Structures are given as C-alpha cells and as structure tokens.
Amino acid sequence: MFQSRITGLGYYVPDNVVTNDDLSKIIDTNDEWIVERTGINERRHVVKGEDTTTSMGVKAAKIAIERAGISKDDIDFIVFATISPEYYFPGPGVMVQRDLGIKTIGALDVRNQCSGFLYAISVADQYIKTGMYKNILVIGSEVQSTGLDMTTRGRSVSVIFGDGAGAAILSRSETEGTGILSTHLHAEGAHAEELTVLAPGMGKRWVTDIIKDNDPDDVSYFPYMNGQFVFKNAVVRFSEVIKEGLEANQLEVKDIDMLIPHQANLRISQFIQNKFGLSDDQVFNNIQKYGNTTAASIPIALTEAWEAGRIKSGDLVVLAAFGSGFTWASAVIRW
Ligand code: UT7
C-alpha cells in the first residue's frame, strides 16, 4: 500500500489589505466589535482585473510545485476546492491545467465550503493510496470579497471573509507510518440553509424570473449565516472530528505537535485550544491577518506554519475544518 505525503506547499494573497477601520468607513461597524467577536484585524481583497480564484490558485501552485522539487509535467491530477469559482461552470480546476500549461490530465472541482480543502486532500490521498496517481496538485482558493453585501445589512458576514489561495503537492511515498495517516469526513445537510448563498442555484430561481424581477432588495446572492447557531455547532464538531482522527491512529491529544484549525473565528480556535489543553506552540492561527478564506484557510495557514519552522519532520500535524453544509473534516499527518 502506498502512502501520500505533502511534499510542497505554497500560498498567495492579494496585496490589497483591508483593515477593520477601512470597513468602518463603508459600513456601520468598528474595529473593537470585529476584534472582540472574531479576532480579525485585517483581510485581503482582490483588486478588479488583477486576481481571480484561478490566478491566485496558480500562483500558490507554482510555489508548491517548486518546493516539491517536481515539474508541472510530473503532476497527474488536479483537485481544486472553492466556493467562489469565477464561472458558474466550468470550475477553476481545468483553468489551472490550462494556465500552468499542463498536459490533459484530469481536473476535479470540489465544493464543500470551509471543509473543501480537507475533502480535496482526502480525495487526493485515496488516489495515491490505490496507486492510480503519483503527484497530485491540491488547491484551495477563494475570491469572497466581490460577492459580499458591503452594506450595513450584511455586516455580520462581510467583515469576516477574505480572499487568498493555498496549494499542496501530495506525492507517493513508500515509507509506512509517515504522511497522511487518515482523513475523516462528515456532513449534516439538515442545516444546509444555516450558512448559504441561495442564488444562483437552478433549484431556487429561474433565470427568466431573475431578469424579470431585477429586484434591488434580493439578498439571495449574498451569503447568509445564522452566526450563533453555526458557532455552537462548530465548536462541537471541531472537537469530535479531532478526537476521531486521533483515536483512529491510537494517538492522544498530547501527541499533537501542531493543530491547524480552519480559520473561521479566533474565538472558536481558542475554545478548542482550551478544551484540549493545548499550548500556544501547538496551535497555529492567522485569521488576524486574512479573515476567513474558506477553502484557502487551511493551506495558507499550513504553509505559513511550515515556513515559520513550526512544522518539522516527524511532527504530528492535525488539520480540522467545519463550515457550510454543514460539513466538517480532519486529517492526521505524520510530517
Ligand atoms: O467558516 C464557516 C464557519 N463559520 C463560523 O464558524 C462562524 C460562526 N459564527 C461567528 O463567528 C459569530 O456568530 C459572528 C462573528 C458571525 C457574529 O458574532 P455574534 O457574537 O454571534 O454576534 P451576533 O450576530 O449575535 O450580533 C450581535 C450584535 C447584533 O446587535 P444587537 O442585535 O445585539 O443590537 C448585531 O447587529 O452585533 C451586531 N453586529 C455588528 N456590530 C458591529 C453584527 N455584525 C456587526 C458588525 N459590527 N460587523
């Protein structure tokens, strides 16, 4: 049986920094509220004409490919996780293949929102374990800022989200007990409408209705979140899925060298850290700088933690996510 290892990591965020004070100039909010409730100080927003979900993914991918010590021609498959594709279809996976000039390998798009990157990693891991592919490019990239309700009406959501991309190369390894030890995926569609963008969606609206209505008060294009309900579910599911990953590998909380939670809210990460009794050295957060970048948040954080020397060979790294769907997931990795 083959193992898969993460052999290269990269991230890219747009240069345009948007602080809490910047937001307070266009919507009724303030730095104190945002920092106290979410821990976020600033986030990045794309500038029109400069970055797209695909182009950011490509920039992150180029770094990951170089660090993996492979060429683009060694990549066998692409998995791209996003909830913010530039086109309704096709998804960005095929455009990454085009823009990197890769031969006609398969390209798969994954949704799964904040858990998207871990779902994508899980898919890639299975293809490597079965021996079907040797090197897989996995990307999480999001342009959220262009789809947010940047008025006071949307403030509880719009201050949270940011743009960016992260990428990883998963490669075949034959060293047992290293690399991705296991992944754990969950969904609870009963709460699908608690964190959602309803439109465009073929089941929700007919295009002819949209053209006819042209309703300025139609909020179905903006993200809706039942914040407190999502928060309460997040802390429970994060805990469960981390424990599930540890137990599956006969490991304990004390074995964790680095926990990287999806960056949804610093208060959620701190709750989990306290619950498990982890020190500051054992948890990595960067939501302060980037906000919640959905499918990009884990690969950006993983890359930054690795670049900072906080993940070393032999470390036990646990990744965990929770988000819209609801979906949640974890990955347990021996680096
Ligand atoms: O990534 C996927 C998973 N996502 C999450 O896990 C997010 C989970 N939820 C949360 O992080 C929090 O629920 C939020 C940060 C979204 C909101 O925090 P909250 O403590 O739940 O606030 P709230 O929505 O209950 O709003 C409290 C008050 C309200 O005012 P009143 O009704 O008490 O007068 C809001 O109108 O805060 C007001 N408010 C704001 N005030 C200033 C909401 N948004 C803002 C804002 N600035 N941006």
PDB file of N, CA and C and ligand atoms in Angstrom, residues 27-30 33-34 37-38 114 155-157 159-161 195 225-231 234 238 262-265 268 292 294 322-324, ligand 1:
ATOM      1  N   ILE A  27     -19.351  50.622   6.064  1.00  0.00           N
ATOM      2  CA  ILE A  27     -20.496  50.016   6.740  1.00  0.00           C
ATOM      3  C   ILE A  27     -20.449  50.348   8.227  1.00  0.00           C
ATOM      4  N   ASP A  28     -21.577  50.229   8.889  1.00  0.00           N
ATOM      5  CA  ASP A  28     -21.653  50.581  10.311  1.00  0.00           C
ATOM      6  C   ASP A  28     -21.055  49.445  11.141  1.00  0.00           C
ATOM      7  N   THR A  29     -19.741  49.503  11.315  1.00  0.00           N
ATOM      8  CA  THR A  29     -19.048  48.526  12.148  1.00  0.00           C
ATOM      9  C   THR A  29     -17.851  49.232  12.774  1.00  0.00           C
ATOM     10  N   ASN A  30     -17.085  48.524  13.581  1.00  0.00           N
ATOM     11  CA  ASN A  30     -15.912  49.156  14.188  1.00  0.00           C
ATOM     12  C   ASN A  30     -14.890  48.096  14.567  1.00  0.00           C
ATOM     13  N   TRP A  33     -15.557  45.862  17.762  1.00  0.00           N
ATOM     14  CA  TRP A  33     -16.536  44.770  17.615  1.00  0.00           C
ATOM     15  C   TRP A  33     -15.897  43.596  16.867  1.00  0.00           C
ATOM     16  N   ILE A  34     -15.225  43.916  15.760  1.00  0.00           N
ATOM     17  CA  ILE A  34     -14.688  42.837  14.919  1.00  0.00           C
ATOM     18  C   ILE A  34     -13.597  42.069  15.673  1.00  0.00           C
ATOM     19  N   ARG A  37     -15.183  39.955  18.670  1.00  0.00           N
ATOM     20  CA  ARG A  37     -16.008  38.791  18.299  1.00  0.00           C
ATOM     21  C   ARG A  37     -15.298  37.779  17.425  1.00  0.00           C
ATOM     22  N   THR A  38     -14.288  38.244  16.647  1.00  0.00           N
ATOM     23  CA  THR A  38     -13.703  37.330  15.650  1.00  0.00           C
ATOM     24  C   THR A  38     -12.183  37.215  15.718  1.00  0.00           C
ATOM     25  N   CYS A 114     -15.947  25.485   3.770  1.00  0.00           N
ATOM     26  CA  CYS A 114     -14.764  25.609   4.641  1.00  0.00           C
ATOM     27  C   CYS A 114     -14.045  24.283   4.838  1.00  0.00           C
ATOM     28  N   ARG A 155     -23.301  43.211   7.425  1.00  0.00           N
ATOM     29  CA  ARG A 155     -22.053  43.389   8.200  1.00  0.00           C
ATOM     30  C   ARG A 155     -21.608  42.177   9.008  1.00  0.00           C
ATOM     31  N   SER A 156     -22.564  41.375   9.490  1.00  0.00           N
ATOM     32  CA  SER A 156     -22.142  40.269  10.362  1.00  0.00           C
ATOM     33  C   SER A 156     -21.407  39.188   9.568  1.00  0.00           C
ATOM     34  N   VAL A 157     -21.571  39.194   8.255  1.00  0.00           N
ATOM     35  CA  VAL A 157     -20.865  38.236   7.402  1.00  0.00           C
ATOM     36  C   VAL A 157     -19.679  38.908   6.698  1.00  0.00           C
ATOM     37  N   VAL A 159     -17.632  41.324   7.273  1.00  0.00           N
ATOM     38  CA  VAL A 159     -16.376  41.683   7.940  1.00  0.00           C
ATOM     39  C   VAL A 159     -15.485  40.455   8.151  1.00  0.00           C
ATOM     40  N   ILE A 160     -16.063  39.276   8.019  1.00  0.00           N
ATOM     41  CA  ILE A 160     -15.339  38.047   8.375  1.00  0.00           C
ATOM     42  C   ILE A 160     -14.490  37.502   7.226  1.00  0.00           C
ATOM     43  N   PHE A 161     -15.018  37.599   5.994  1.00  0.00           N
ATOM     44  CA  PHE A 161     -14.400  36.850   4.901  1.00  0.00           C
ATOM     45  C   PHE A 161     -13.310  37.621   4.158  1.00  0.00           C
ATOM     46  N   LEU A 195     -26.015  28.421   6.636  1.00  0.00           N
ATOM     47  CA  LEU A 195     -24.856  29.174   6.129  1.00  0.00           C
ATOM     48  C   LEU A 195     -24.819  28.898   4.639  1.00  0.00           C
ATOM     49  N   MET A 225     -25.657  33.815   7.080  1.00  0.00           N
ATOM     50  CA  MET A 225     -25.162  32.921   8.130  1.00  0.00           C
ATOM     51  C   MET A 225     -25.935  33.153   9.418  1.00  0.00           C
ATOM     52  N   ASN A 226     -26.442  32.070   9.981  1.00  0.00           N
ATOM     53  CA  ASN A 226     -27.027  32.096  11.321  1.00  0.00           C
ATOM     54  C   ASN A 226     -25.843  31.923  12.283  1.00  0.00           C
ATOM     55  N   GLY A 227     -25.165  33.058  12.566  1.00  0.00           N
ATOM     56  CA  GLY A 227     -23.847  33.048  13.193  1.00  0.00           C
ATOM     57  C   GLY A 227     -23.758  32.254  14.489  1.00  0.00           C
ATOM     58  N   GLN A 228     -24.681  32.499  15.407  1.00  0.00           N
ATOM     59  CA  GLN A 228     -24.562  31.839  16.715  1.00  0.00           C
ATOM     60  C   GLN A 228     -24.812  30.342  16.604  1.00  0.00           C
ATOM     61  N   PHE A 229     -25.753  29.948  15.735  1.00  0.00           N
ATOM     62  CA  PHE A 229     -26.029  28.524  15.539  1.00  0.00           C
ATOM     63  C   PHE A 229     -24.810  27.832  14.910  1.00  0.00           C
ATOM     64  N   VAL A 230     -24.212  28.503  13.936  1.00  0.00           N
ATOM     65  CA  VAL A 230     -23.013  27.936  13.292  1.00  0.00           C
ATOM     66  C   VAL A 230     -21.886  27.821  14.317  1.00  0.00           C
ATOM     67  N   PHE A 231     -21.697  28.855  15.120  1.00  0.00           N
ATOM     68  CA  PHE A 231     -20.646  28.861  16.142  1.00  0.00           C
ATOM     69  C   PHE A 231     -20.810  27.674  17.086  1.00  0.00           C
ATOM     70  N   ALA A 234     -20.003  24.495  15.390  1.00  0.00           N
ATOM     71  CA  ALA A 234     -18.584  24.419  15.025  1.00  0.00           C
ATOM     72  C   ALA A 234     -17.749  23.887  16.194  1.00  0.00           C
ATOM     73  N   PHE A 238     -15.755  20.441  15.621  1.00  0.00           N
ATOM     74  CA  PHE A 238     -14.284  20.516  15.620  1.00  0.00           C
ATOM     75  C   PHE A 238     -13.731  19.518  16.644  1.00  0.00           C
ATOM     76  N   HIS A 262      -9.319  25.251  10.709  1.00  0.00           N
ATOM     77  CA  HIS A 262      -9.844  26.188   9.718  1.00  0.00           C
ATOM     78  C   HIS A 262     -10.070  27.525  10.417  1.00  0.00           C
ATOM     79  N   GLN A 263      -9.660  28.601   9.772  1.00  0.00           N
ATOM     80  CA  GLN A 263      -9.702  29.924  10.404  1.00  0.00           C
ATOM     81  C   GLN A 263     -11.077  30.574  10.210  1.00  0.00           C
ATOM     82  N   ALA A 264     -12.034  30.155  11.040  1.00  0.00           N
ATOM     83  CA  ALA A 264     -13.402  30.684  10.940  1.00  0.00           C
ATOM     84  C   ALA A 264     -13.593  31.854  11.886  1.00  0.00           C
ATOM     85  N   ASN A 265     -13.018  31.722  13.067  1.00  0.00           N
ATOM     86  CA  ASN A 265     -13.190  32.725  14.116  1.00  0.00           C
ATOM     87  C   ASN A 265     -12.132  32.392  15.179  1.00  0.00           C
ATOM     88  N   ILE A 268     -13.321  30.519  18.155  1.00  0.00           N
ATOM     89  CA  ILE A 268     -13.538  29.071  18.000  1.00  0.00           C
ATOM     90  C   ILE A 268     -12.213  28.337  18.212  1.00  0.00           C
ATOM     91  N   ASN A 292     -11.522  34.955   7.282  1.00  0.00           N
ATOM     92  CA  ASN A 292     -11.890  33.576   6.922  1.00  0.00           C
ATOM     93  C   ASN A 292     -11.814  33.441   5.399  1.00  0.00           C
ATOM     94  N   THR A 294     -12.199  30.569   3.770  1.00  0.00           N
ATOM     95  CA  THR A 294     -12.924  29.351   3.406  1.00  0.00           C
ATOM     96  C   THR A 294     -11.958  28.233   2.986  1.00  0.00           C
ATOM     97  N   PHE A 322     -14.617  23.050   9.772  1.00  0.00           N
ATOM     98  CA  PHE A 322     -16.076  22.982   9.894  1.00  0.00           C
ATOM     99  C   PHE A 322     -16.655  24.138   9.093  1.00  0.00           C
ATOM    100  N   GLY A 323     -17.763  23.896   8.416  1.00  0.00           N
ATOM    101  CA  GLY A 323     -18.376  25.007   7.693  1.00  0.00           C
ATOM    102  C   GLY A 323     -19.711  24.645   7.080  1.00  0.00           C
ATOM    103  N   SER A 324     -20.104  25.502   6.132  1.00  0.00           N
ATOM    104  CA  SER A 324     -21.409  25.386   5.482  1.00  0.00           C
ATOM    105  C   SER A 324     -21.646  23.978   4.982  1.00  0.00           C
TER     106      SER A 324
HETATM  107  O1  UT7 B   1     -16.394  29.410   8.262  1.00  0.00           O
HETATM  108  C1  UT7 B   1     -17.591  28.722   8.471  1.00  0.00           C
HETATM  109  C2  UT7 B   1     -17.925  28.652   9.891  1.00  0.00           C
HETATM  110  N1  UT7 B   1     -18.235  29.962  10.380  1.00  0.00           N
HETATM  111  C3  UT7 B   1     -18.243  30.146  11.690  1.00  0.00           C
HETATM  112  O2  UT7 B   1     -17.933  29.252  12.421  1.00  0.00           O
HETATM  113  C4  UT7 B   1     -18.688  31.488  12.219  1.00  0.00           C
HETATM  114  C5  UT7 B   1     -19.509  31.278  13.453  1.00  0.00           C
HETATM  115  N2  UT7 B   1     -20.138  32.494  13.972  1.00  0.00           N
HETATM  116  C6  UT7 B   1     -19.452  33.552  14.427  1.00  0.00           C
HETATM  117  O3  UT7 B   1     -18.241  33.591  14.331  1.00  0.00           O
HETATM  118  C7  UT7 B   1     -20.203  34.671  15.110  1.00  0.00           C
HETATM  119  O4  UT7 B   1     -21.548  34.287  15.283  1.00  0.00           O
HETATM  120  C8  UT7 B   1     -20.138  36.024  14.356  1.00  0.00           C
HETATM  121  C9  UT7 B   1     -18.752  36.598  14.467  1.00  0.00           C
HETATM  122  C10 UT7 B   1     -20.531  35.849  12.914  1.00  0.00           C
HETATM  123  C11 UT7 B   1     -21.117  37.039  14.956  1.00  0.00           C
HETATM  124  O5  UT7 B   1     -20.849  37.213  16.321  1.00  0.00           O
HETATM  125  P1  UT7 B   1     -22.017  37.120  17.397  1.00  0.00           P
HETATM  126  O6  UT7 B   1     -21.411  37.337  18.705  1.00  0.00           O
HETATM  127  O7  UT7 B   1     -22.761  35.836  17.170  1.00  0.00           O
HETATM  128  O8  UT7 B   1     -22.908  38.378  17.030  1.00  0.00           O
HETATM  129  P2  UT7 B   1     -24.445  38.472  16.589  1.00  0.00           P
HETATM  130  O9  UT7 B   1     -24.587  38.098  15.153  1.00  0.00           O
HETATM  131  O10 UT7 B   1     -25.301  37.796  17.579  1.00  0.00           O
HETATM  132  O11 UT7 B   1     -24.686  40.018  16.699  1.00  0.00           O
HETATM  133  C12 UT7 B   1     -24.581  40.703  17.966  1.00  0.00           C
HETATM  134  C13 UT7 B   1     -24.804  42.183  17.749  1.00  0.00           C
HETATM  135  C14 UT7 B   1     -26.078  42.493  16.990  1.00  0.00           C
HETATM  136  O12 UT7 B   1     -26.619  43.692  17.514  1.00  0.00           O
HETATM  137  P3  UT7 B   1     -27.822  43.671  18.577  1.00  0.00           P
HETATM  138  O13 UT7 B   1     -28.931  42.933  17.889  1.00  0.00           O
HETATM  139  O14 UT7 B   1     -27.281  42.943  19.768  1.00  0.00           O
HETATM  140  O15 UT7 B   1     -28.082  45.104  18.804  1.00  0.00           O
HETATM  141  C15 UT7 B   1     -25.597  42.730  15.588  1.00  0.00           C
HETATM  142  O16 UT7 B   1     -26.444  43.575  14.851  1.00  0.00           O
HETATM  143  O17 UT7 B   1     -23.741  42.737  16.972  1.00  0.00           O
HETATM  144  C16 UT7 B   1     -24.273  43.407  15.836  1.00  0.00           C
HETATM  145  N3  UT7 B   1     -23.331  43.218  14.712  1.00  0.00           N
HETATM  146  C17 UT7 B   1     -22.319  44.069  14.464  1.00  0.00           C
HETATM  147  N4  UT7 B   1     -21.933  45.211  15.054  1.00  0.00           N
HETATM  148  C18 UT7 B   1     -20.846  45.826  14.553  1.00  0.00           C
HETATM  149  C19 UT7 B   1     -23.281  42.217  13.819  1.00  0.00           C
HETATM  150  N5  UT7 B   1     -22.258  42.391  12.984  1.00  0.00           N
HETATM  151  C20 UT7 B   1     -21.640  43.532  13.365  1.00  0.00           C
HETATM  152  C21 UT7 B   1     -20.532  44.242  12.890  1.00  0.00           C
HETATM  153  N6  UT7 B   1     -20.166  45.370  13.507  1.00  0.00           N
HETATM  154  N7  UT7 B   1     -19.790  43.792  11.836  1.00  0.00           N
END
